[in-house]
Amino acid sequence: MRSESAVITPRLRAGRAALAAGFLLQGVTFALLVTCIPELQDRYGLSDALLPVFLAAVPVLAGVGSIASERLVRRTGARAVLRVVQPAVCVTLAAAGAGDGLWQLALALGAFGLLVGALDASMNMLGVGLQHRYGRSVMLGFHAAFSLGGILGAAAAGLGAHVGLGLPVLFGTAAGVVAPLAVLAGSRLAGPAELGDAVREAAEAAARAVPWRPLLPLCLAMAFAYIADASVSNYSVKYLTDGLGSPEDVAKLSYLGYMVAMLLGRALGDRAVQRWGAVPVVRSGAALAALGFALAAAAPGAWAGIAGFTVLGLGICAIIPQVFAAGGRLFPADSDAAVARLNLFNYVGFLVGSPLVGALADASSYRWALLAPMLLVLAVLPLADRFAPLPAALFPAAPAPAPAPASAPVVPAGVPDQGPPRDGSPSGPGDPSPGTA
């Protein structure tokens, strides 16, 4: 990330606001889909045994879409890709609610996965480009906007269930509102005139080779955290409806509570790390997330389950940002590359989490199935030491310049000093950019 002061123009600020709006709208769309999984099953006759297959296909296709979008971005730019795919995601959401055959659901979810992968990649490319132009971290704000969108989407789904809206009306109305807003936001996104070569420079920095071995403990922590996140996203509402007999409108509060806790935790997480350090915060977060799973699994009713998932959100949000921060500290000169490697494991978590919980629930019950991600979150505890700041001795400062002799001539004004630099110590990275919550 650039350290020199950057000139922030009104057009650059408008581009940042437009991208934040894009993240928020994507949070709305994603929350609407995942909180309506029970309704999708009922509409299409999708069995519990087949549900994990459909859910696992989405992150697989998202990975394909992400890779394909990188090639498109080289030809047309991240802004052009984002302007097309975000309204298209809304179309796939409407299609998912309008069909009546499994093949139609498969096509809609397949297209949703491909487009979400392209959307995720292009949004984050623009976000990292803006971050490089700003010279400081701005990515946390974008992901907070996604969390806020998730809250709004879950609330809209709960309201729709409460008043008895069917999926065609709920998804169609949402798409009709979100798609025009996405077009409007897309018209104000920052482009080459505002970003210059920042997107290309960020992509080149992310593509640098860094060794995998030091990152592996952090990769595991990232995967475990996203397995937990996928479990909540895909199965919290279904657990409350099928396992606890909750009404559909109340069940959707499980994801809403989780996202509210994530948003609050992200707002307070940096202060907690500054006060107590990364290692205690990660350990506390892992223990709190495991407690949330345990509370949800043992819940006697819907509201206790909602409280459990809310506690879980407070715990998980403490882990993921610190994974990126620790990776950046391991490779101060290549923090973007380290963050890009770690971000791959959010797809690994989503790919593993949905089939894992679904298969265990089909073989036993959702209560028992929730214990699997709980145990994986607890596995973060022995990894917490890897989040500690590196000793300063690993980054030695350059030797101090020798004192000038007493008879040294005075350098006239305007003539550059040819002496050694006064500060050769490397600077640590800022807050590394996080990946999709």
Coordinates of C-alpha atoms in Angstrom, one line a residue:
M1 CA 0.0 0.0 0.0
R2 CA 1.3 3.4 -0.8
S3 CA 2.6 5.5 2.0
E4 CA 2.9 8.9 0.4
S5 CA 0.1 11.4 0.8
A6 CA -2.5 11.1 -1.9
V7 CA -4.7 13.9 -3.3
I8 CA -8.3 12.8 -2.7
T9 CA -10.5 14.5 -5.2
P10 CA -14.3 14.8 -5.0
R11 CA -14.6 12.3 -7.9
L12 CA -12.5 9.8 -6.0
R13 CA -14.8 10.2 -3.0
A14 CA -17.8 9.7 -5.2
G15 CA -16.3 6.5 -6.6
R16 CA -15.7 5.3 -3.0
A17 CA -19.3 6.0 -2.0
A18 CA -20.6 4.3 -5.2
L19 CA -18.5 1.2 -4.5
A20 CA -19.7 1.1 -0.9
A21 CA -23.3 1.2 -2.3
G22 CA -22.4 -1.8 -4.5
F23 CA -21.2 -3.8 -1.5
L24 CA -24.4 -2.9 0.4
L25 CA -26.6 -4.0 -2.5
Q26 CA -24.8 -7.2 -2.8
G27 CA -25.2 -7.8 0.9
V28 CA -29.0 -7.4 0.4
T29 CA -29.1 -9.8 -2.5
F30 CA -27.1 -12.5 -0.8
A31 CA -29.1 -12.3 2.4
L32 CA -32.4 -12.6 0.6
L33 CA -31.2 -15.8 -1.1
V34 CA -29.7 -17.6 1.9
T35 CA -32.5 -16.7 4.3
C36 CA -35.1 -18.1 1.9
I37 CA -33.5 -21.5 1.5
P38 CA -36.5 -23.3 3.3
E39 CA -38.9 -21.6 0.9
L40 CA -36.8 -22.5 -2.1
Q41 CA -36.9 -26.2 -0.9
D42 CA -40.6 -26.1 -0.6
R43 CA -41.2 -24.4 -4.0
Y44 CA -39.0 -26.8 -5.9
G45 CA -39.3 -30.0 -3.9
L46 CA -35.6 -29.9 -3.1
S47 CA -34.8 -32.7 -0.6
D48 CA -32.5 -32.3 2.4
A49 CA -30.1 -34.9 0.8
L50 CA -29.8 -32.9 -2.4
L51 CA -29.7 -29.4 -0.8
P52 CA -25.9 -29.6 0.1
V53 CA -25.1 -30.4 -3.6
F54 CA -26.9 -27.2 -4.8
L55 CA -25.3 -25.1 -2.0
A56 CA -21.8 -26.5 -2.7
A57 CA -22.2 -25.7 -6.4
V58 CA -22.5 -22.0 -5.8
P59 CA -19.0 -21.4 -4.3
V60 CA -17.5 -23.7 -6.9
L61 CA -19.0 -21.7 -9.7
A62 CA -18.2 -18.5 -7.9
G63 CA -14.5 -19.5 -8.0
V64 CA -14.9 -20.1 -11.8
G65 CA -16.5 -16.7 -12.2
S66 CA -13.8 -15.0 -10.2
I67 CA -11.1 -16.4 -12.4
A68 CA -12.9 -15.6 -15.6
S69 CA -13.5 -12.1 -14.4
E70 CA -9.8 -11.5 -13.9
R71 CA -9.3 -12.1 -17.7
L72 CA -12.2 -9.8 -18.5
V73 CA -10.9 -7.1 -16.2
R74 CA -7.6 -7.1 -18.2
R75 CA -9.5 -6.3 -21.4
T76 CA -12.3 -4.0 -20.2
G77 CA -11.5 -2.9 -16.6
A78 CA -13.0 -3.8 -13.3
R79 CA -15.6 -1.0 -13.5
A80 CA -17.0 -2.3 -16.8
V81 CA -17.3 -5.8 -15.4
L82 CA -19.0 -4.6 -12.2
R83 CA -21.5 -2.4 -14.1
V84 CA -22.7 -5.5 -16.0
V85 CA -22.6 -8.3 -13.5
Q86 CA -24.3 -6.6 -10.5
P87 CA -27.6 -6.0 -12.2
A88 CA -27.3 -9.4 -13.8
V89 CA -27.1 -11.0 -10.3
C90 CA -30.4 -9.4 -9.5
V91 CA -31.9 -11.1 -12.6
T92 CA -30.7 -14.5 -11.3
L93 CA -32.3 -13.8 -7.9
A94 CA -35.6 -13.1 -9.5
A95 CA -35.2 -16.2 -11.7
A96 CA -34.6 -18.4 -8.6
G97 CA -37.9 -17.4 -7.2
A98 CA -39.9 -17.6 -10.4
G99 CA -39.4 -21.2 -11.6
D100 CA -41.1 -24.4 -10.7
G101 CA -38.7 -27.2 -11.7
L102 CA -35.4 -28.3 -10.2
W103 CA -33.6 -27.7 -13.5
Q104 CA -34.7 -24.0 -13.4
L105 CA -33.4 -23.7 -9.9
A106 CA -30.1 -25.3 -10.9
L107 CA -29.7 -22.9 -13.8
A108 CA -30.6 -19.9 -11.7
L109 CA -28.2 -20.8 -8.8
G110 CA -25.5 -21.7 -11.3
A111 CA -25.8 -18.3 -13.0
F112 CA -25.9 -16.7 -9.5
G113 CA -22.7 -18.4 -8.5
L114 CA -20.8 -17.5 -11.7
L115 CA -21.9 -13.9 -11.5
V116 CA -21.3 -13.5 -7.8
G117 CA -17.8 -14.7 -8.3
A118 CA -17.2 -12.1 -11.0
L119 CA -18.9 -9.5 -8.9
D120 CA -16.8 -10.3 -5.8
A121 CA -13.6 -10.2 -7.8
S122 CA -14.4 -6.9 -9.6
M123 CA -15.6 -5.2 -6.5
N124 CA -12.5 -6.1 -4.5
M125 CA -10.2 -5.1 -7.4
L126 CA -11.8 -1.7 -7.4
G127 CA -11.7 -1.6 -3.6
V128 CA -8.0 -2.4 -3.5
G129 CA -7.4 0.1 -6.3
L130 CA -9.1 2.8 -4.3
Q131 CA -7.2 1.8 -1.2
H132 CA -3.9 2.2 -3.1
R133 CA -5.0 5.7 -4.3
Y134 CA -6.1 6.7 -0.8
G135 CA -2.8 5.4 0.7
R136 CA -4.6 3.9 3.7
S137 CA -7.1 1.2 4.5
V138 CA -10.6 1.7 3.2
M139 CA -11.6 -1.9 2.6
L140 CA -13.1 -2.4 6.1
G141 CA -15.7 0.2 5.3
F142 CA -16.8 -1.7 2.1
H143 CA -17.2 -5.0 4.0
A144 CA -19.1 -3.2 6.7
A145 CA -21.4 -1.9 4.0
F146 CA -21.9 -5.6 2.9
S147 CA -22.8 -6.5 6.5
L148 CA -25.3 -3.6 6.6
G149 CA -26.8 -4.9 3.4
G150 CA -27.1 -8.3 4.9
I151 CA -29.1 -6.9 7.8
L152 CA -31.4 -5.1 5.4
G153 CA -31.8 -8.2 3.2
A154 CA -32.6 -10.5 6.2
A155 CA -35.1 -7.9 7.5
A156 CA -36.8 -7.7 4.1
A157 CA -37.0 -11.5 3.9
G158 CA -38.5 -11.7 7.4
L159 CA -41.0 -9.0 6.6
G160 CA -41.9 -10.8 3.4
A161 CA -42.5 -14.1 5.3
H162 CA -44.5 -12.3 7.9
V163 CA -47.0 -10.8 5.4
G164 CA -47.0 -13.9 3.3
L165 CA -45.2 -12.8 0.1
G166 CA -44.3 -15.6 -2.2
L167 CA -40.8 -16.0 -3.6
P168 CA -41.8 -14.6 -7.0
V169 CA -43.1 -11.4 -5.5
L170 CA -40.3 -11.1 -2.9
F171 CA -37.4 -11.8 -5.2
G172 CA -38.9 -10.0 -8.1
T173 CA -39.6 -6.9 -6.1
A174 CA -36.1 -6.9 -4.6
A175 CA -34.5 -7.3 -8.0
G176 CA -36.7 -4.5 -9.4
V177 CA -35.4 -2.2 -6.6
V178 CA -31.8 -3.3 -6.3
A179 CA -31.0 -3.6 -10.1
P180 CA -31.7 0.1 -10.9
L181 CA -29.8 1.2 -7.8
A182 CA -26.9 -1.0 -9.0
V183 CA -27.0 0.7 -12.4
L184 CA -27.0 4.1 -10.7
A185 CA -24.1 3.2 -8.4
G186 CA -22.2 1.8 -11.4
S187 CA -22.5 5.0 -13.3
R188 CA -20.5 6.7 -10.5
L189 CA -17.8 4.2 -9.9
A190 CA -14.1 5.3 -10.2
G191 CA -12.4 4.5 -13.4
P192 CA -8.9 4.9 -15.0
A193 CA -9.2 8.7 -14.8
E194 CA -9.5 8.6 -11.0
L195 CA -7.5 5.5 -10.2
G196 CA -4.8 5.7 -12.8
D197 CA -2.7 2.6 -12.6
A198 CA -3.8 1.7 -9.0
V199 CA -5.8 -1.3 -10.0
R200 CA -3.0 -2.7 -12.2
E201 CA -0.4 -2.0 -9.5
A202 CA -2.6 -3.7 -6.8
A203 CA -3.1 -6.8 -9.1
E204 CA 0.7 -7.0 -9.7
A205 CA 1.4 -6.7 -6.0
A206 CA -1.2 -9.5 -5.3
A207 CA 0.4 -11.7 -7.9
R208 CA 3.9 -11.7 -6.4
A209 CA 5.2 -15.0 -5.1
V210 CA 5.2 -15.5 -1.4
P211 CA 6.0 -18.8 0.4
W212 CA 3.0 -20.8 1.5
R213 CA 4.5 -22.5 4.6
P214 CA 4.5 -19.5 6.9
L215 CA 0.9 -18.7 5.8
L216 CA -0.5 -22.3 6.3
P217 CA -1.6 -21.8 10.0
L218 CA -3.4 -18.6 9.0
C219 CA -4.9 -20.4 6.0
L220 CA -6.4 -23.0 8.3
A221 CA -7.8 -20.3 10.6
M222 CA -9.4 -18.6 7.7
A223 CA -10.9 -21.8 6.4
F224 CA -12.3 -22.8 9.8
A225 CA -13.8 -19.3 10.2
Y226 CA -15.5 -19.4 6.8
I227 CA -16.8 -22.9 7.4
A228 CA -18.5 -21.4 10.5
D229 CA -19.8 -18.5 8.4
A230 CA -21.1 -20.8 5.7
S231 CA -22.9 -22.9 8.3
V232 CA -24.8 -19.8 9.5
S233 CA -25.5 -18.4 6.1
N234 CA -26.9 -21.6 4.7
Y235 CA -28.4 -23.4 7.6
S236 CA -29.3 -21.0 10.5
V237 CA -32.8 -20.3 9.1
K238 CA -33.4 -23.9 8.1
Y239 CA -32.3 -25.1 11.6
L240 CA -34.8 -22.8 13.3
T241 CA -37.7 -23.8 11.0
D242 CA -37.0 -27.5 10.7
G243 CA -35.2 -28.2 14.0
L244 CA -36.9 -25.8 16.4
G245 CA -40.2 -25.4 14.8
S246 CA -39.9 -21.6 14.4
P247 CA -42.2 -19.6 12.1
E248 CA -40.4 -18.5 8.9
D249 CA -40.4 -14.8 9.7
V250 CA -38.9 -15.3 13.1
A251 CA -36.3 -17.8 11.8
K252 CA -34.8 -15.2 9.5
L253 CA -33.8 -13.2 12.6
S254 CA -31.1 -15.8 13.1
Y255 CA -29.1 -14.5 10.1
L256 CA -30.1 -10.9 10.9
G257 CA -28.7 -11.2 14.5
Y258 CA -25.6 -12.8 13.1
M259 CA -25.0 -9.9 10.7
V260 CA -25.7 -7.2 13.3
A261 CA -23.2 -8.8 15.6
M262 CA -20.6 -9.0 12.7
L263 CA -21.2 -5.3 12.0
L264 CA -20.8 -4.2 15.6
G265 CA -17.8 -6.5 16.1
R266 CA -16.0 -5.0 13.0
A267 CA -16.6 -1.5 14.4
L268 CA -15.1 -2.4 17.8
G269 CA -12.5 -5.0 16.7
D270 CA -9.6 -2.6 16.1
R271 CA -10.0 -1.0 19.5
A272 CA -10.0 -4.4 21.2
V273 CA -6.8 -5.3 19.4
Q274 CA -5.1 -2.0 20.3
R275 CA -6.0 -2.5 23.9
W276 CA -5.4 -6.3 24.5
G277 CA -3.5 -7.4 21.4
A278 CA -4.3 -9.7 18.5
V279 CA -3.7 -13.1 20.2
P280 CA -6.1 -12.6 23.1
V281 CA -8.7 -11.1 20.7
V282 CA -8.5 -14.1 18.4
R283 CA -8.6 -16.6 21.2
S284 CA -11.6 -14.9 22.8
G285 CA -13.3 -14.7 19.4
A286 CA -12.8 -18.4 18.7
A287 CA -14.1 -19.3 22.2
L288 CA -17.1 -17.0 21.8
A289 CA -17.9 -18.4 18.4
A290 CA -17.7 -22.0 19.7
L291 CA -20.0 -20.9 22.6
G292 CA -22.4 -19.5 20.1
F293 CA -22.6 -22.8 18.2
A294 CA -23.1 -24.6 21.5
L295 CA -25.9 -22.3 22.5
A296 CA -27.6 -22.6 19.2
A297 CA -27.3 -26.4 19.2
A298 CA -28.7 -26.7 22.7
A299 CA -31.4 -24.1 22.2
P300 CA -34.8 -25.1 23.5
G301 CA -36.6 -22.6 21.2
A302 CA -36.2 -20.1 18.4
W303 CA -35.2 -17.1 20.4
A304 CA -32.5 -19.0 22.2
G305 CA -31.2 -20.2 18.8
I306 CA -31.2 -16.6 17.5
A307 CA -29.2 -15.5 20.6
G308 CA -26.7 -18.3 19.9
F309 CA -26.1 -17.3 16.3
T310 CA -25.8 -13.6 17.4
V311 CA -23.0 -14.6 19.9
L312 CA -21.4 -16.6 17.1
G313 CA -21.3 -13.5 14.9
L314 CA -19.5 -11.6 17.7
G315 CA -16.9 -14.3 17.8
I316 CA -16.2 -14.9 14.1
C317 CA -15.9 -11.2 13.3
A318 CA -12.9 -11.1 15.6
I319 CA -11.0 -13.8 13.7
I320 CA -11.2 -13.0 10.0
P321 CA -9.8 -9.4 9.9
Q322 CA -6.9 -10.5 12.1
V323 CA -6.0 -13.3 9.7
F324 CA -5.4 -10.7 7.0
A325 CA -3.5 -8.4 9.4
A326 CA -1.2 -11.3 10.5
G327 CA -0.5 -12.2 6.9
G328 CA 0.4 -8.7 6.1
R329 CA 2.8 -8.6 9.1
L330 CA 4.5 -11.8 7.9
F331 CA 5.3 -10.2 4.5
P332 CA 5.4 -6.4 5.0
A333 CA 6.8 -5.8 1.5
D334 CA 4.3 -8.2 -0.2
S335 CA 1.2 -7.8 2.0
D336 CA -1.2 -7.6 -1.0
A337 CA 0.1 -11.0 -2.2
A338 CA -0.2 -12.5 1.3
V339 CA -3.8 -11.2 1.6
A340 CA -4.7 -12.6 -1.9
R341 CA -3.4 -16.1 -0.9
L342 CA -5.4 -16.0 2.4
N343 CA -8.5 -14.9 0.6
L344 CA -8.6 -18.1 -1.4
F345 CA -9.6 -19.9 1.8
N346 CA -12.9 -18.1 2.1
Y347 CA -13.9 -20.1 -0.9
V348 CA -12.5 -23.3 0.7
G349 CA -14.6 -22.6 3.8
F350 CA -17.8 -22.1 1.9
L351 CA -17.1 -25.2 -0.3
V352 CA -16.6 -27.4 2.8
G353 CA -19.1 -25.8 5.2
S354 CA -22.3 -26.3 3.3
P355 CA -21.8 -30.0 2.5
L356 CA -20.4 -30.8 5.9
V357 CA -23.3 -29.4 7.9
G358 CA -25.9 -30.6 5.3
A359 CA -24.6 -34.2 5.2
L360 CA -24.3 -34.5 9.0
A361 CA -27.8 -33.0 9.4
D362 CA -29.2 -35.5 6.9
A363 CA -27.5 -38.4 8.8
S364 CA -28.5 -37.2 12.3
S365 CA -30.0 -33.8 13.1
Y366 CA -29.1 -30.2 12.8
R367 CA -28.3 -30.0 16.5
W368 CA -25.5 -32.6 16.0
A369 CA -24.5 -31.1 12.7
L370 CA -23.7 -27.7 14.3
L371 CA -21.1 -29.3 16.6
A372 CA -18.8 -30.0 13.6
P373 CA -18.1 -26.3 12.8
M374 CA -18.0 -25.7 16.5
L375 CA -15.0 -28.1 16.8
L376 CA -13.3 -26.5 13.8
V377 CA -13.6 -23.1 15.3
L378 CA -12.1 -24.4 18.5
A379 CA -9.1 -25.6 16.4
V380 CA -8.3 -21.9 15.9
L381 CA -7.3 -21.7 19.6
P382 CA -3.9 -23.5 19.2
L383 CA -3.2 -21.4 16.1
A384 CA -3.7 -18.1 17.9
D385 CA 0.0 -17.6 18.7
R386 CA 0.5 -17.1 14.9
F387 CA -1.4 -13.9 15.1
A388 CA 1.2 -12.2 17.4
P389 CA 3.1 -9.2 16.0
L390 CA 6.6 -10.2 14.8
P391 CA 9.6 -9.2 16.9
A392 CA 11.1 -5.9 15.9
A393 CA 14.4 -7.7 15.5
L394 CA 13.1 -9.4 12.4
F395 CA 13.0 -5.9 10.7
P396 CA 16.3 -4.3 11.7
A397 CA 16.6 -0.6 11.1
A398 CA 19.3 0.7 8.8
P399 CA 22.5 1.7 10.6
A400 CA 22.4 5.3 11.9
P401 CA 24.4 7.7 9.9
A402 CA 27.8 8.7 11.3
P403 CA 27.8 12.2 12.8
A404 CA 29.1 14.8 10.5
P405 CA 32.6 16.2 11.4
A406 CA 32.7 19.5 13.1
S407 CA 34.3 21.1 10.1
A408 CA 31.8 19.8 7.6
P409 CA 30.8 22.5 5.1
V410 CA 27.3 23.9 5.2
V411 CA 25.1 22.6 2.3
P412 CA 23.7 25.6 0.5
A413 CA 19.9 25.9 0.2
G414 CA 18.5 24.1 -2.9
V415 CA 21.4 21.5 -3.1
P416 CA 20.3 18.0 -2.2
D417 CA 22.0 16.4 0.8
Q418 CA 24.0 13.4 -0.4
G419 CA 24.3 11.8 3.0
P420 CA 22.7 8.5 4.0
P421 CA 18.9 8.5 4.8
R422 CA 18.0 9.2 8.3
D423 CA 15.3 6.5 8.5
G424 CA 15.9 3.3 6.6
S425 CA 13.7 1.1 8.7
P426 CA 11.0 -0.6 6.9
S427 CA 7.4 0.4 7.6
G428 CA 4.8 -2.2 8.4
P429 CA 1.7 -2.5 6.3
G430 CA -1.5 -0.7 7.1
D431 CA -4.6 -2.7 7.8
P432 CA -4.6 -5.3 5.0
S433 CA -7.7 -5.5 2.9
P434 CA -10.1 -8.2 3.9
G435 CA -11.9 -10.6 1.6
T436 CA -16.2 -11.7 0.9
A437 CA -18.3 -11.8 4.5

